[in-house]
PDB file of C-alpha atoms in Angstrom:
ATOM      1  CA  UNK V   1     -13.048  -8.045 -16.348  1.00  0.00           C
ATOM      2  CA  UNK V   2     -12.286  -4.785 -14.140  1.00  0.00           C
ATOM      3  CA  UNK V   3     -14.310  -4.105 -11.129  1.00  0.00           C
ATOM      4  CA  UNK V   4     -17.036  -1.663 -11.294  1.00  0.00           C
ATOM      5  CA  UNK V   5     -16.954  -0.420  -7.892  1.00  0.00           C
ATOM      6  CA  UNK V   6     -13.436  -0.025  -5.728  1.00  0.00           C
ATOM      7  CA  UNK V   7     -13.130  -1.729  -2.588  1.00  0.00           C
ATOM      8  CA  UNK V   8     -14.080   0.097   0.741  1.00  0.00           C
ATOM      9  CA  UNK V   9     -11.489   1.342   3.160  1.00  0.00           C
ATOM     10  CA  UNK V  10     -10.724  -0.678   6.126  1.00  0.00           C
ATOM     11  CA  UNK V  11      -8.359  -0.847   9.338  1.00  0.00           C
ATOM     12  CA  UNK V  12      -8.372   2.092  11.954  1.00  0.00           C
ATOM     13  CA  UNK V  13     -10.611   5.205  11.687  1.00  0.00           C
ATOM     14  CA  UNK V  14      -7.953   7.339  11.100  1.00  0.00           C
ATOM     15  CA  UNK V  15      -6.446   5.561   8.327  1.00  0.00           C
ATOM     16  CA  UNK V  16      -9.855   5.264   5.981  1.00  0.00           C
ATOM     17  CA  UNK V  17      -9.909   8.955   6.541  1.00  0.00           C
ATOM     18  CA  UNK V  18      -6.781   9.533   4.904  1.00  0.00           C
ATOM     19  CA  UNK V  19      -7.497   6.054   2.473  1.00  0.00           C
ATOM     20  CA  UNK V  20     -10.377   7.840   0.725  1.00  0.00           C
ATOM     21  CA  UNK V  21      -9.640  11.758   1.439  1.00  0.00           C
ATOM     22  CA  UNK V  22      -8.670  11.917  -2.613  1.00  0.00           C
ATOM     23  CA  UNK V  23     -11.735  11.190  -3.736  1.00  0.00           C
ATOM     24  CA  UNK V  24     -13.829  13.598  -0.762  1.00  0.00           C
ATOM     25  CA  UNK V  25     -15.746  16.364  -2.187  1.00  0.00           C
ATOM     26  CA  UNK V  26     -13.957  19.785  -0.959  1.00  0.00           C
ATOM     27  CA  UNK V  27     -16.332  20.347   2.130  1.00  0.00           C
ATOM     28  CA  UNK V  28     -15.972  16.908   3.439  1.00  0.00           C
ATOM     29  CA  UNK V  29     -11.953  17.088   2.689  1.00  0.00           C
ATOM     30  CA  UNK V  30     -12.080  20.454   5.233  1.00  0.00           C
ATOM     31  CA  UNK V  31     -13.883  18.092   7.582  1.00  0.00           C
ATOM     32  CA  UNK V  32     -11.317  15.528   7.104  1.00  0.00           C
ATOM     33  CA  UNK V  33      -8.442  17.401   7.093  1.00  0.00           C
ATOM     34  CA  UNK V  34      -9.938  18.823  10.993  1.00  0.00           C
ATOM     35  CA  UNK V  35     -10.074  15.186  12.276  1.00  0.00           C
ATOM     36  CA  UNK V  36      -6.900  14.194  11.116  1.00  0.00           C
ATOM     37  CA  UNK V  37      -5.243  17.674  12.771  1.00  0.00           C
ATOM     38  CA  UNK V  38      -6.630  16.915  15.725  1.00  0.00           C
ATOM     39  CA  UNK V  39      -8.704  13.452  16.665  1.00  0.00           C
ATOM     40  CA  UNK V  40      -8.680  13.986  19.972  1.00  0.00           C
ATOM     41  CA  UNK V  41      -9.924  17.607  20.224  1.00  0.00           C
ATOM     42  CA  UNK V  42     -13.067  16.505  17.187  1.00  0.00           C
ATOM     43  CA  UNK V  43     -14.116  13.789  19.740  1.00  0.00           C
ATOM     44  CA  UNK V  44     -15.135  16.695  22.059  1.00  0.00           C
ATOM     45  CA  UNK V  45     -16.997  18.305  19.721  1.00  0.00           C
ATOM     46  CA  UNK V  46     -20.545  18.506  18.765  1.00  0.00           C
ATOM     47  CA  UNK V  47     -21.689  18.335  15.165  1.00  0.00           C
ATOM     48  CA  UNK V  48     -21.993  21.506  15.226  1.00  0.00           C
ATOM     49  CA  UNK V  49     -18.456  23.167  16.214  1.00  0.00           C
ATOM     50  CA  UNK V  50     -17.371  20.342  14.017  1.00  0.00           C
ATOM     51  CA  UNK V  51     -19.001  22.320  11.404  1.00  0.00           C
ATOM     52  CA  UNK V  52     -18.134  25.358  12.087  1.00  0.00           C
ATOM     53  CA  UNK V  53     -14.085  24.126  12.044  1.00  0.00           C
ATOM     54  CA  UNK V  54     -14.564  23.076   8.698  1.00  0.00           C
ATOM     55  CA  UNK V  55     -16.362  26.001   7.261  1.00  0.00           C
ATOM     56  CA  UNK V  56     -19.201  24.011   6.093  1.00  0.00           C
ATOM     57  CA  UNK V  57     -22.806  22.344   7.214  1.00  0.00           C
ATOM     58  CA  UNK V  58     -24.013  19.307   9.353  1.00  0.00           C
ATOM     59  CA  UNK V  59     -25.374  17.345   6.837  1.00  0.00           C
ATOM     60  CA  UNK V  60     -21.632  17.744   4.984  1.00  0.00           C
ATOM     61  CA  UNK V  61     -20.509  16.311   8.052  1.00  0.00           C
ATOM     62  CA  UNK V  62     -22.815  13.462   7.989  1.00  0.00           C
ATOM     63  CA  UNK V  63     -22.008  12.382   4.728  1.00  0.00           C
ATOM     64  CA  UNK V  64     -18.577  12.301   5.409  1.00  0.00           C
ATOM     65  CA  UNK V  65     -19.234  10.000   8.008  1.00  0.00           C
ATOM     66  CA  UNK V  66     -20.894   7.812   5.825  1.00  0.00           C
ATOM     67  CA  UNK V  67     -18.032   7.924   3.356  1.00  0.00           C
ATOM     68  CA  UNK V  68     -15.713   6.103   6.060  1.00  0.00           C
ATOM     69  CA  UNK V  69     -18.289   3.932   6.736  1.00  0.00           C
ATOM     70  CA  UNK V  70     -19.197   5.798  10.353  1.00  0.00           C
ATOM     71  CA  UNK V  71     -23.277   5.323  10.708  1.00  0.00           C
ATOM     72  CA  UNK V  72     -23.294   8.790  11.967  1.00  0.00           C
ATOM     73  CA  UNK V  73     -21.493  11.033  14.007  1.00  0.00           C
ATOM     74  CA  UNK V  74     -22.200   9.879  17.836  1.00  0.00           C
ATOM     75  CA  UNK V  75     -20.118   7.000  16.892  1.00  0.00           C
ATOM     76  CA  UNK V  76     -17.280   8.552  14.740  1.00  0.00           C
ATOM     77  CA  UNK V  77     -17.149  10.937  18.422  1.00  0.00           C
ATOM     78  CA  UNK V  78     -16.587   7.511  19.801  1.00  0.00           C
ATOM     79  CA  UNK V  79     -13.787   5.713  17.573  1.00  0.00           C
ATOM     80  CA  UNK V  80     -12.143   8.972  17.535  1.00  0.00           C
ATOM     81  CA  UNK V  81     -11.897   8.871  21.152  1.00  0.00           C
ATOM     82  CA  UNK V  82     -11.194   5.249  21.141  1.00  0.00           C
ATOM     83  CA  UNK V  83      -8.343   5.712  19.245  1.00  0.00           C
ATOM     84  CA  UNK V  84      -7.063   8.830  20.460  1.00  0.00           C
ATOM     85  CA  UNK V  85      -6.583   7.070  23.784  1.00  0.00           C
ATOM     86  CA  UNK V  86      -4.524   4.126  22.178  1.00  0.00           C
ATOM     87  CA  UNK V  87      -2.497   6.140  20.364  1.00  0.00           C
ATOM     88  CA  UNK V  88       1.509   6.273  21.217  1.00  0.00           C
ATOM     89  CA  UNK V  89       2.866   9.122  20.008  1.00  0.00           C
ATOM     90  CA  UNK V  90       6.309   9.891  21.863  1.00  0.00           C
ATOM     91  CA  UNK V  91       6.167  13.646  22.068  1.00  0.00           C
ATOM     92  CA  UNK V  92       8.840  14.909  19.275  1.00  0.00           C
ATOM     93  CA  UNK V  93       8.776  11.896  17.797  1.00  0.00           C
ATOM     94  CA  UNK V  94       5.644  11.261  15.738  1.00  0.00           C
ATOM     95  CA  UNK V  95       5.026  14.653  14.296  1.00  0.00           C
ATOM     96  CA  UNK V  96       6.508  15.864  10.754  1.00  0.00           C
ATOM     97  CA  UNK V  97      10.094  16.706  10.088  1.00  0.00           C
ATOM     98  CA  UNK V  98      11.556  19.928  10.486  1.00  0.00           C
ATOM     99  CA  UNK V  99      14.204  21.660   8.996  1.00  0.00           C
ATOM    100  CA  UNK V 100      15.786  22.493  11.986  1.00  0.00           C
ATOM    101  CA  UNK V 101      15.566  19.234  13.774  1.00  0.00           C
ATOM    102  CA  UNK V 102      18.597  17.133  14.879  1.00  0.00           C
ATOM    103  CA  UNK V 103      19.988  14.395  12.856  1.00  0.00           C
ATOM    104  CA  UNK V 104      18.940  12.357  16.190  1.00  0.00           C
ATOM    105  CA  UNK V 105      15.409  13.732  15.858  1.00  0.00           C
ATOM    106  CA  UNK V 106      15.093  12.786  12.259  1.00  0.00           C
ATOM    107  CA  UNK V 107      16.414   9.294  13.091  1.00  0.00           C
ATOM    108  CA  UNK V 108      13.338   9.193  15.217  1.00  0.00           C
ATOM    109  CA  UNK V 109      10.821  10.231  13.456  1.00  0.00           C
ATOM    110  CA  UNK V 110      11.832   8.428  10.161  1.00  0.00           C
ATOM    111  CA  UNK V 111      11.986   5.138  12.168  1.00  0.00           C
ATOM    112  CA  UNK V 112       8.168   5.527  13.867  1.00  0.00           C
ATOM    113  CA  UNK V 113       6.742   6.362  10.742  1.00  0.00           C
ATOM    114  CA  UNK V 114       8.329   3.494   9.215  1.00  0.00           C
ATOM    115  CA  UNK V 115       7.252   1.221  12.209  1.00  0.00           C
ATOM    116  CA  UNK V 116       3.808   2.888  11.731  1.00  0.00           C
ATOM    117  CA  UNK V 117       3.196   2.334   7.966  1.00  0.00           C
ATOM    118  CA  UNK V 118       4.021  -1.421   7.947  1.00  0.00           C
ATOM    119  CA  UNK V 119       1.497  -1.830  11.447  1.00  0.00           C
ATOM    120  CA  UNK V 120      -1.117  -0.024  10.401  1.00  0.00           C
ATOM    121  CA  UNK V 121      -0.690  -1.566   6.698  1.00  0.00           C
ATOM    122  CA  UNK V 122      -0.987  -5.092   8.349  1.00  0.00           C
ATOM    123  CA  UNK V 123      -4.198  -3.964  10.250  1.00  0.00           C
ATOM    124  CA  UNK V 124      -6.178  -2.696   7.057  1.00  0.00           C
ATOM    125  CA  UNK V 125      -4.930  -5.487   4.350  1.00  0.00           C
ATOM    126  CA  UNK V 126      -7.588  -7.696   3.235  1.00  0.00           C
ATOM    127  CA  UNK V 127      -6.332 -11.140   3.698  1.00  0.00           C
ATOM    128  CA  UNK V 128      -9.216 -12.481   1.742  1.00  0.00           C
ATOM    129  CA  UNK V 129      -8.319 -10.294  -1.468  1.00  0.00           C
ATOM    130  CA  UNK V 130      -4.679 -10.979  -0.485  1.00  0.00           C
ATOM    131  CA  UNK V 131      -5.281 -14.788  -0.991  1.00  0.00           C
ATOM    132  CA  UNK V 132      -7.349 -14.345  -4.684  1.00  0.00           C
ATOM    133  CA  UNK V 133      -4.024 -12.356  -5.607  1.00  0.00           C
ATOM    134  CA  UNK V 134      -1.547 -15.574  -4.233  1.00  0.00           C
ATOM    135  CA  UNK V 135      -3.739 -18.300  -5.989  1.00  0.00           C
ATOM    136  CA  UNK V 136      -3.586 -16.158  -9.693  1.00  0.00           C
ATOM    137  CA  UNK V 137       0.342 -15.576  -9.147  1.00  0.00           C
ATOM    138  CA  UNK V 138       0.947 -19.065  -7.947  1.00  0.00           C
ATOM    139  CA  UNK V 139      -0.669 -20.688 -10.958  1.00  0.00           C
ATOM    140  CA  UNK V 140       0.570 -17.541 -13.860  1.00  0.00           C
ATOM    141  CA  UNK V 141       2.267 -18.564 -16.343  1.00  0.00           C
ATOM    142  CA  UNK V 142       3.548 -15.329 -16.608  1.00  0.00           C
ATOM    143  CA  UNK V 143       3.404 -11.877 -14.409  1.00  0.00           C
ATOM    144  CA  UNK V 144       3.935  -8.734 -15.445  1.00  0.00           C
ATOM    145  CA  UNK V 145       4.668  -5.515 -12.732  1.00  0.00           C
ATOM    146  CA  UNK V 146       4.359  -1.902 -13.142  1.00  0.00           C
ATOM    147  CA  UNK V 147       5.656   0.708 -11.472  1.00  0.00           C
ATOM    148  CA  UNK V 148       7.166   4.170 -12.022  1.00  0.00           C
ATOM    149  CA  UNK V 149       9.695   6.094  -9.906  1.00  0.00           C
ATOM    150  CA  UNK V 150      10.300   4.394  -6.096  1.00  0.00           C
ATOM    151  CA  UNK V 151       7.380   2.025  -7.158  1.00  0.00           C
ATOM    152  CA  UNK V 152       9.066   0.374  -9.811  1.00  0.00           C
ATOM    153  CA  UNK V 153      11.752  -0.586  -6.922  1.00  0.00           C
ATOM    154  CA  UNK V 154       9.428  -2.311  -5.448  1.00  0.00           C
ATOM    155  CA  UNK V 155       8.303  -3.998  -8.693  1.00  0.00           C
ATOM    156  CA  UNK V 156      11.771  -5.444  -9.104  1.00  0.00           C
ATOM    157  CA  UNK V 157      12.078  -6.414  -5.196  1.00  0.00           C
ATOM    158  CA  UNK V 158       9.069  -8.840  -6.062  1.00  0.00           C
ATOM    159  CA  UNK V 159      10.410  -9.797  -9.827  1.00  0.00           C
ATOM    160  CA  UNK V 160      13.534 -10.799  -8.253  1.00  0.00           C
ATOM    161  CA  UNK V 161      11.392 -12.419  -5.645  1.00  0.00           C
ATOM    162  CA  UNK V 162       9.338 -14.554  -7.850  1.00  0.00           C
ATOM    163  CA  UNK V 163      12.027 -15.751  -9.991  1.00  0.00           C
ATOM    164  CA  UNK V 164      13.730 -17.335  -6.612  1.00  0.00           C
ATOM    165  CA  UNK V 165      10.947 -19.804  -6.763  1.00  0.00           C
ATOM    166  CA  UNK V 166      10.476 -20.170 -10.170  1.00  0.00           C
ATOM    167  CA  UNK V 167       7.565 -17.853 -11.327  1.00  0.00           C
ATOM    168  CA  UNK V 168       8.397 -15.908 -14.556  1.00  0.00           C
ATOM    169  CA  UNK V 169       8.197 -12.651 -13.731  1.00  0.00           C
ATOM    170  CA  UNK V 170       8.750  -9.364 -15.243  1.00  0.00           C
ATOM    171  CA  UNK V 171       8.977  -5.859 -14.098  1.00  0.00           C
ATOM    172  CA  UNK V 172       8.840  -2.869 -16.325  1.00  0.00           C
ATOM    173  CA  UNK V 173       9.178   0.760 -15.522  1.00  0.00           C
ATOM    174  CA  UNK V 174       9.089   2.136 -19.297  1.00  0.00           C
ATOM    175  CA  UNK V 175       6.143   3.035 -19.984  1.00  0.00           C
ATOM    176  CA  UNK V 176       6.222   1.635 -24.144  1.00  0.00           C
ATOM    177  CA  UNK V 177       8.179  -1.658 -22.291  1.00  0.00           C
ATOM    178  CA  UNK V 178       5.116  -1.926 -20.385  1.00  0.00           C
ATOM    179  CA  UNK V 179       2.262  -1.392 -22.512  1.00  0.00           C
ATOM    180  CA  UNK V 180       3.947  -4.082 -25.030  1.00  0.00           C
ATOM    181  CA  UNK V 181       4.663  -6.199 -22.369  1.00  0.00           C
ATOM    182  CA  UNK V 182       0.349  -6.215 -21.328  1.00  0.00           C
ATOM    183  CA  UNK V 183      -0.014  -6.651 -25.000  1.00  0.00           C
ATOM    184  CA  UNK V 184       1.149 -10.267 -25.130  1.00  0.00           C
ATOM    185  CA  UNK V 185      -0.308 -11.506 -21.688  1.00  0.00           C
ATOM    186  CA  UNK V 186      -3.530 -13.383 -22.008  1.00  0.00           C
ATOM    187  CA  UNK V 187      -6.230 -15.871 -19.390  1.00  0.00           C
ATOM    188  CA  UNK V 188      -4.518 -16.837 -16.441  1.00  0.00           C
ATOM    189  CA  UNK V 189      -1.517 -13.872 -17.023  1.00  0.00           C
ATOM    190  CA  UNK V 190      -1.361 -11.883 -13.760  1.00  0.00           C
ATOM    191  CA  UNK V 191      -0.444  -8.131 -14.076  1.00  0.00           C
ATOM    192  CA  UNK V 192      -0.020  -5.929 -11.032  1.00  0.00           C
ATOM    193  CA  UNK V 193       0.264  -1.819 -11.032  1.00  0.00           C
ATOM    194  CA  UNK V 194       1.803  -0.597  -8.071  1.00  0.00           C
ATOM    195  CA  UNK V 195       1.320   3.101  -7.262  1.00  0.00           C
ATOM    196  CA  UNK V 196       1.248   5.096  -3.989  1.00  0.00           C
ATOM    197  CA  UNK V 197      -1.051   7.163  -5.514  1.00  0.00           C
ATOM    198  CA  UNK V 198      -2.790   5.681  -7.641  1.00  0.00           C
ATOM    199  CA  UNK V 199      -3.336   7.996 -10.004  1.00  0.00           C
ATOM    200  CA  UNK V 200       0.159   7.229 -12.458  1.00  0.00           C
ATOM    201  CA  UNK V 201      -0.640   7.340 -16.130  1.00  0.00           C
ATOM    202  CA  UNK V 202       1.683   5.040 -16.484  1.00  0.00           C
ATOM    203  CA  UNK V 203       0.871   2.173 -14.610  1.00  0.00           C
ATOM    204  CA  UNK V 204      -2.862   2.808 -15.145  1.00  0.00           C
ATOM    205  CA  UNK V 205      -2.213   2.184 -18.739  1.00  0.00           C
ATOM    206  CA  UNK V 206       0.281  -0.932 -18.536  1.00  0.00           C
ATOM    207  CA  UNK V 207      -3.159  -2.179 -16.164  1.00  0.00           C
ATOM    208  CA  UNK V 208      -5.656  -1.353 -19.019  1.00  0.00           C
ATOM    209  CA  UNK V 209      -3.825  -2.742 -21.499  1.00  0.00           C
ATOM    210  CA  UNK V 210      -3.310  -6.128 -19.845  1.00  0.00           C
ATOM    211  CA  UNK V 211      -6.601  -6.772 -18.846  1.00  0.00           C
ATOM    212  CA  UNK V 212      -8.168  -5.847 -22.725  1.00  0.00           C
ATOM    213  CA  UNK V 213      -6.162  -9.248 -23.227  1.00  0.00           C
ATOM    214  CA  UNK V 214      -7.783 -11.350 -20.636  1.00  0.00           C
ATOM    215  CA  UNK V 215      -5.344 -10.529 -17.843  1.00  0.00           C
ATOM    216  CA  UNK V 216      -5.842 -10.865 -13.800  1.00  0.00           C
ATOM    217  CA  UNK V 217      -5.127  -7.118 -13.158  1.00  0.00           C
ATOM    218  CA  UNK V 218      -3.836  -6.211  -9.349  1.00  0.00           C
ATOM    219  CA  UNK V 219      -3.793  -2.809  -7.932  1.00  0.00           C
ATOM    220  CA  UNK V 220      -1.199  -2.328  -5.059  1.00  0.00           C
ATOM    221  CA  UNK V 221      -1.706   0.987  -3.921  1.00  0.00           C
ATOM    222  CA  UNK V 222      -2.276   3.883  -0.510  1.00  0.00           C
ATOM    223  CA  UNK V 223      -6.160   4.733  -1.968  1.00  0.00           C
ATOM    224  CA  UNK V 224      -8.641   2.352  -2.717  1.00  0.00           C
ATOM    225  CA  UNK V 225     -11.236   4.771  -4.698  1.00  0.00           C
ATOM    226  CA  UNK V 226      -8.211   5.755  -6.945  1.00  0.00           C
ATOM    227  CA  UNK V 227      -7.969   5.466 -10.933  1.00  0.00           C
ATOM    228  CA  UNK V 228      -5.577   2.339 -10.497  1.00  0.00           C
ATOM    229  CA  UNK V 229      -8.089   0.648  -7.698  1.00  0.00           C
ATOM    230  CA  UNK V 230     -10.977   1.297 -10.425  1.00  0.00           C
ATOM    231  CA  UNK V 231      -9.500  -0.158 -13.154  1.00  0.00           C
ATOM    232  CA  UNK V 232      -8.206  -3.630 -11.357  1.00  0.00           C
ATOM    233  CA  UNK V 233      -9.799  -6.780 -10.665  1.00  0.00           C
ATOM    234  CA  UNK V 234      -8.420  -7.484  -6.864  1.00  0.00           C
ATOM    235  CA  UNK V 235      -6.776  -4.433  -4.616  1.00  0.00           C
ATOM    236  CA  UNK V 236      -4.050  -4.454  -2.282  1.00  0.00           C
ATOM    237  CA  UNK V 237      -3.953  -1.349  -0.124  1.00  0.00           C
ATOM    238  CA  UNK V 238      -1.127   0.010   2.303  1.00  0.00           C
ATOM    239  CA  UNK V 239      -1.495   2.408   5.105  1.00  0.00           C
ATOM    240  CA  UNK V 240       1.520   5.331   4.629  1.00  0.00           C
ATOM    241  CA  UNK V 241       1.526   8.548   5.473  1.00  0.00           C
ATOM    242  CA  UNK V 242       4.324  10.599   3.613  1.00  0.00           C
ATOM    243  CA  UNK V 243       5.522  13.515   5.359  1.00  0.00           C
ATOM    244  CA  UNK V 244       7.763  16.598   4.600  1.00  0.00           C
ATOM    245  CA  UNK V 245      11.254  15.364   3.141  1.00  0.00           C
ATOM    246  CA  UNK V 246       9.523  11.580   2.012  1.00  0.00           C
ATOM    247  CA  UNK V 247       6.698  12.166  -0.058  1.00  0.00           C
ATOM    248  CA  UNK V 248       6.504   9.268  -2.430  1.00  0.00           C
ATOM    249  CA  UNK V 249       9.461   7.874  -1.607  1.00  0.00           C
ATOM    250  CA  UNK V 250      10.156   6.565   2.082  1.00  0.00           C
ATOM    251  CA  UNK V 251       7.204   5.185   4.079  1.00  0.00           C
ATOM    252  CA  UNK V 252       5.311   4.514   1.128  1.00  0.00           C
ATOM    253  CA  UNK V 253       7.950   1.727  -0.136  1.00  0.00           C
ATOM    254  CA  UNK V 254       8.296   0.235   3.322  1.00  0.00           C
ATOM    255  CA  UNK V 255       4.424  -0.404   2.908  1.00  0.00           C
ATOM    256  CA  UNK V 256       4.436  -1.325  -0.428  1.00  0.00           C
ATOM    257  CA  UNK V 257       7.237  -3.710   0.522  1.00  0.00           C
ATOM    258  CA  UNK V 258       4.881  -5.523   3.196  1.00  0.00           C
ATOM    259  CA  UNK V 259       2.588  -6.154   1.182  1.00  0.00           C
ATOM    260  CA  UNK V 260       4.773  -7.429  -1.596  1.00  0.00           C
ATOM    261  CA  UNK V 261       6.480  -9.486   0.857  1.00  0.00           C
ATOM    262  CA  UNK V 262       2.703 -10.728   2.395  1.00  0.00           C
ATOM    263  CA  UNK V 263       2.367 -11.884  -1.345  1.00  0.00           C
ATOM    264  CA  UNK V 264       5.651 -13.516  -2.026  1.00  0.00           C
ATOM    265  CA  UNK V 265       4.854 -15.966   1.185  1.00  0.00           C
ATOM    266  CA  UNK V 266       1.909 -16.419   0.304  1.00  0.00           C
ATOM    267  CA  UNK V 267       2.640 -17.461  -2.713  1.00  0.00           C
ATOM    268  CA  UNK V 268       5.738 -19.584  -1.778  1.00  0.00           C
ATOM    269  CA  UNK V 269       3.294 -21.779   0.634  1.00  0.00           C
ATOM    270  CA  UNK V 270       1.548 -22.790  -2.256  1.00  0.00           C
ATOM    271  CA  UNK V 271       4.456 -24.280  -4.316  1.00  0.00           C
ATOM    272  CA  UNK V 272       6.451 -26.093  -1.675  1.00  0.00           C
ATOM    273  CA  UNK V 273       8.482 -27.623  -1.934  1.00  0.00           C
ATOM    274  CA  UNK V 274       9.785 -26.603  -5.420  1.00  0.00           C
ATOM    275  CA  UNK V 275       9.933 -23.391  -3.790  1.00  0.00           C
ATOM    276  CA  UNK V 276      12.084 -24.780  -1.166  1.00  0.00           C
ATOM    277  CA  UNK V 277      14.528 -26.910  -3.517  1.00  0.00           C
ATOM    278  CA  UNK V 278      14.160 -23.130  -5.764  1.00  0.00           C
ATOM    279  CA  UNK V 279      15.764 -21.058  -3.044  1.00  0.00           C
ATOM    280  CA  UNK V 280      18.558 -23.197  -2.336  1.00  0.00           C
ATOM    281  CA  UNK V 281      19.449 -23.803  -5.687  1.00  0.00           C
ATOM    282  CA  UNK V 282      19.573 -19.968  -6.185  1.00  0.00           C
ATOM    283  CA  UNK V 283      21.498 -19.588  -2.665  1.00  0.00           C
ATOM    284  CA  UNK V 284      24.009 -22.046  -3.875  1.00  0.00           C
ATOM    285  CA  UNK V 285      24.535 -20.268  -7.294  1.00  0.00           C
ATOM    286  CA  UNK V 286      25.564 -17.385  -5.551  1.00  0.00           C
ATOM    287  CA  UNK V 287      27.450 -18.524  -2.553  1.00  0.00           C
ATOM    288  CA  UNK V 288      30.884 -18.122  -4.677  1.00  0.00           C
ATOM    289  CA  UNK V 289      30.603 -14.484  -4.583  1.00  0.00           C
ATOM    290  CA  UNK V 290      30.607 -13.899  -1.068  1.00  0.00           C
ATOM    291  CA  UNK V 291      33.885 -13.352   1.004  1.00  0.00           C
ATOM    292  CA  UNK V 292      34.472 -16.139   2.857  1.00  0.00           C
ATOM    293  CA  UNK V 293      34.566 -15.489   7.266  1.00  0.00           C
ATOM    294  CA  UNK V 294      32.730 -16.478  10.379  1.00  0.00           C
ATOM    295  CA  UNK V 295      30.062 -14.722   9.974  1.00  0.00           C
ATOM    296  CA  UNK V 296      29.252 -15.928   6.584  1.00  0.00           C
ATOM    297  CA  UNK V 297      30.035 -19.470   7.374  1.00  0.00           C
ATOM    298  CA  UNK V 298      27.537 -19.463  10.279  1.00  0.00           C
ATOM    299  CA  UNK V 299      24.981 -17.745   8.102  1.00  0.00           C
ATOM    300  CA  UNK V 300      25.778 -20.404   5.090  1.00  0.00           C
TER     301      UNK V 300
END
């Protein structure tokens, strides 16, 4: 059974804001889009300049509050502030990338984005719906993943993953694989959709499908009020924000792949210590094909 309602957005201000800004109504995305250009400069403002920024009224402003789960607008002022002031932004290092900056600059600014999407993906992961998702994988008989494009990377980090400690898993990023694939799982089957998005057809059907036959159905994905969330049973969110030069492809993966690897942990914890005797079998399979050295020989 899907869930009728998608979770809520959690973690810092600033990343529910972006979390839910798909599904905003146009007025409260202008409001949105004028806190996210500039928190620290919206914490000085009344409601009303706020407002007027954003082209639109008050009470638009108040119900965008509510919609990140602010109680009203004296205390988003507040958290905006609050986390203005603990912000660490390097100057030239945590805005967007240019095409004219250095090959030194883009090192920079590709690494503290990365840094940022797995820290603020740690801060805004429910460990409780992490831990539903870890008991269903552990005990699968069989998991299916979907994913499409630098998703469905990600998918086979975790099928390759699973298989280490002796889960069957499968990860398919054709989209008639997939939907044949759902179309055998059944009770205590465990499929998972991962999408940045959240809004690819083809994952959202592969989801679908799998859960008409009784399937747990996992969303791992950047917006928790997307299609994917709505159509899951449990939701994993990340915390990326893709910039010029990366969208879809960079520091949405290095999320994704927290999460995944939160999950594959998780789930190794609760099968020791086949999981244990399961790794080094696998090591030891493998060991042959590695050229022999010090540094190998410390490692092995």
């Amino acid at each position: 059974m899907t869930s009728v309602t998608s979770p809520e957005p959690t973690g810092p201000l600033l990343v529910r804001v972006r979390a839910v800004m798909p599904a905003l109504a146009p007025a409260e995305q202008r409001v949105a889009n004028a806190v996210l250009a500039d928190p620290g400069g919206v914490a000085a403002m009344t409601i009303s300049e706020l407002a007027e920024v954003a082209s639109t009224s008050e009470t638009t402003v108040i119900r965008f509050c509510k919609q990140i789960g602010v109680p009203g607008y004296p205390q988003l002022r507040l958290q905006l502030a609050a986390q203005s002031a603990t912000e660490n932004i390097r100057p030239g290092v945590g805005g967007d990338i240019e095409p004219g900056d250095s090959l030194a600059d883009v090192v920079g600014k590709v690494a503290f984005a990365d840094e940022r999407a797995v820290r603020e993906t740690a801060q805004q992961l429910d460990v409780e719906s992490l831990a539903k998702v870890v008991a269903a994988v552990a005990k699968a008989p069989r998991v299916d993943l979907y994913g499409s494009a630098a998703s469905s990377f990600v998918a086979l980090d975790l099928q390759q993953k699973l298989h280490r400690i002796r889960r069957v898993a499968f990860a398919w990023s054709d989209v008639h694989v997939a939907l044949t694939s759902a179309a055998l799982l059944g009770e205590g089957d465990v499929a998972i959709g991962i999408s940045h998005t959240g809004t690819t057809v083809e994952v959202i059907e592969a989801v679908e499908e799998a859960a008409k036959h009784g399937a747990t159905t996992v969303a791992v994905t950047n917006f928790p009020r997307s299609p994917l969330a709505h159509t899951a049973d449990l939701v994993l969110t990340t915390a990326a924000r893709e910039t010029t030069y990366r969208s879809g492809a960079m520091s949405s993966r290095i999320a994704q792949l927290t999460v995944i690897d939160c999950l594959f942990i998780g789930v190794a914890q609760l099968v020791l210590p086949d999981a244990q005797k399961a790794l080094e079998a696998t090591a030891n399979a493998v060991r042959g094909h590695r050229v022999k050295g010090p540094v190998n020989d410390q490692q092995n």
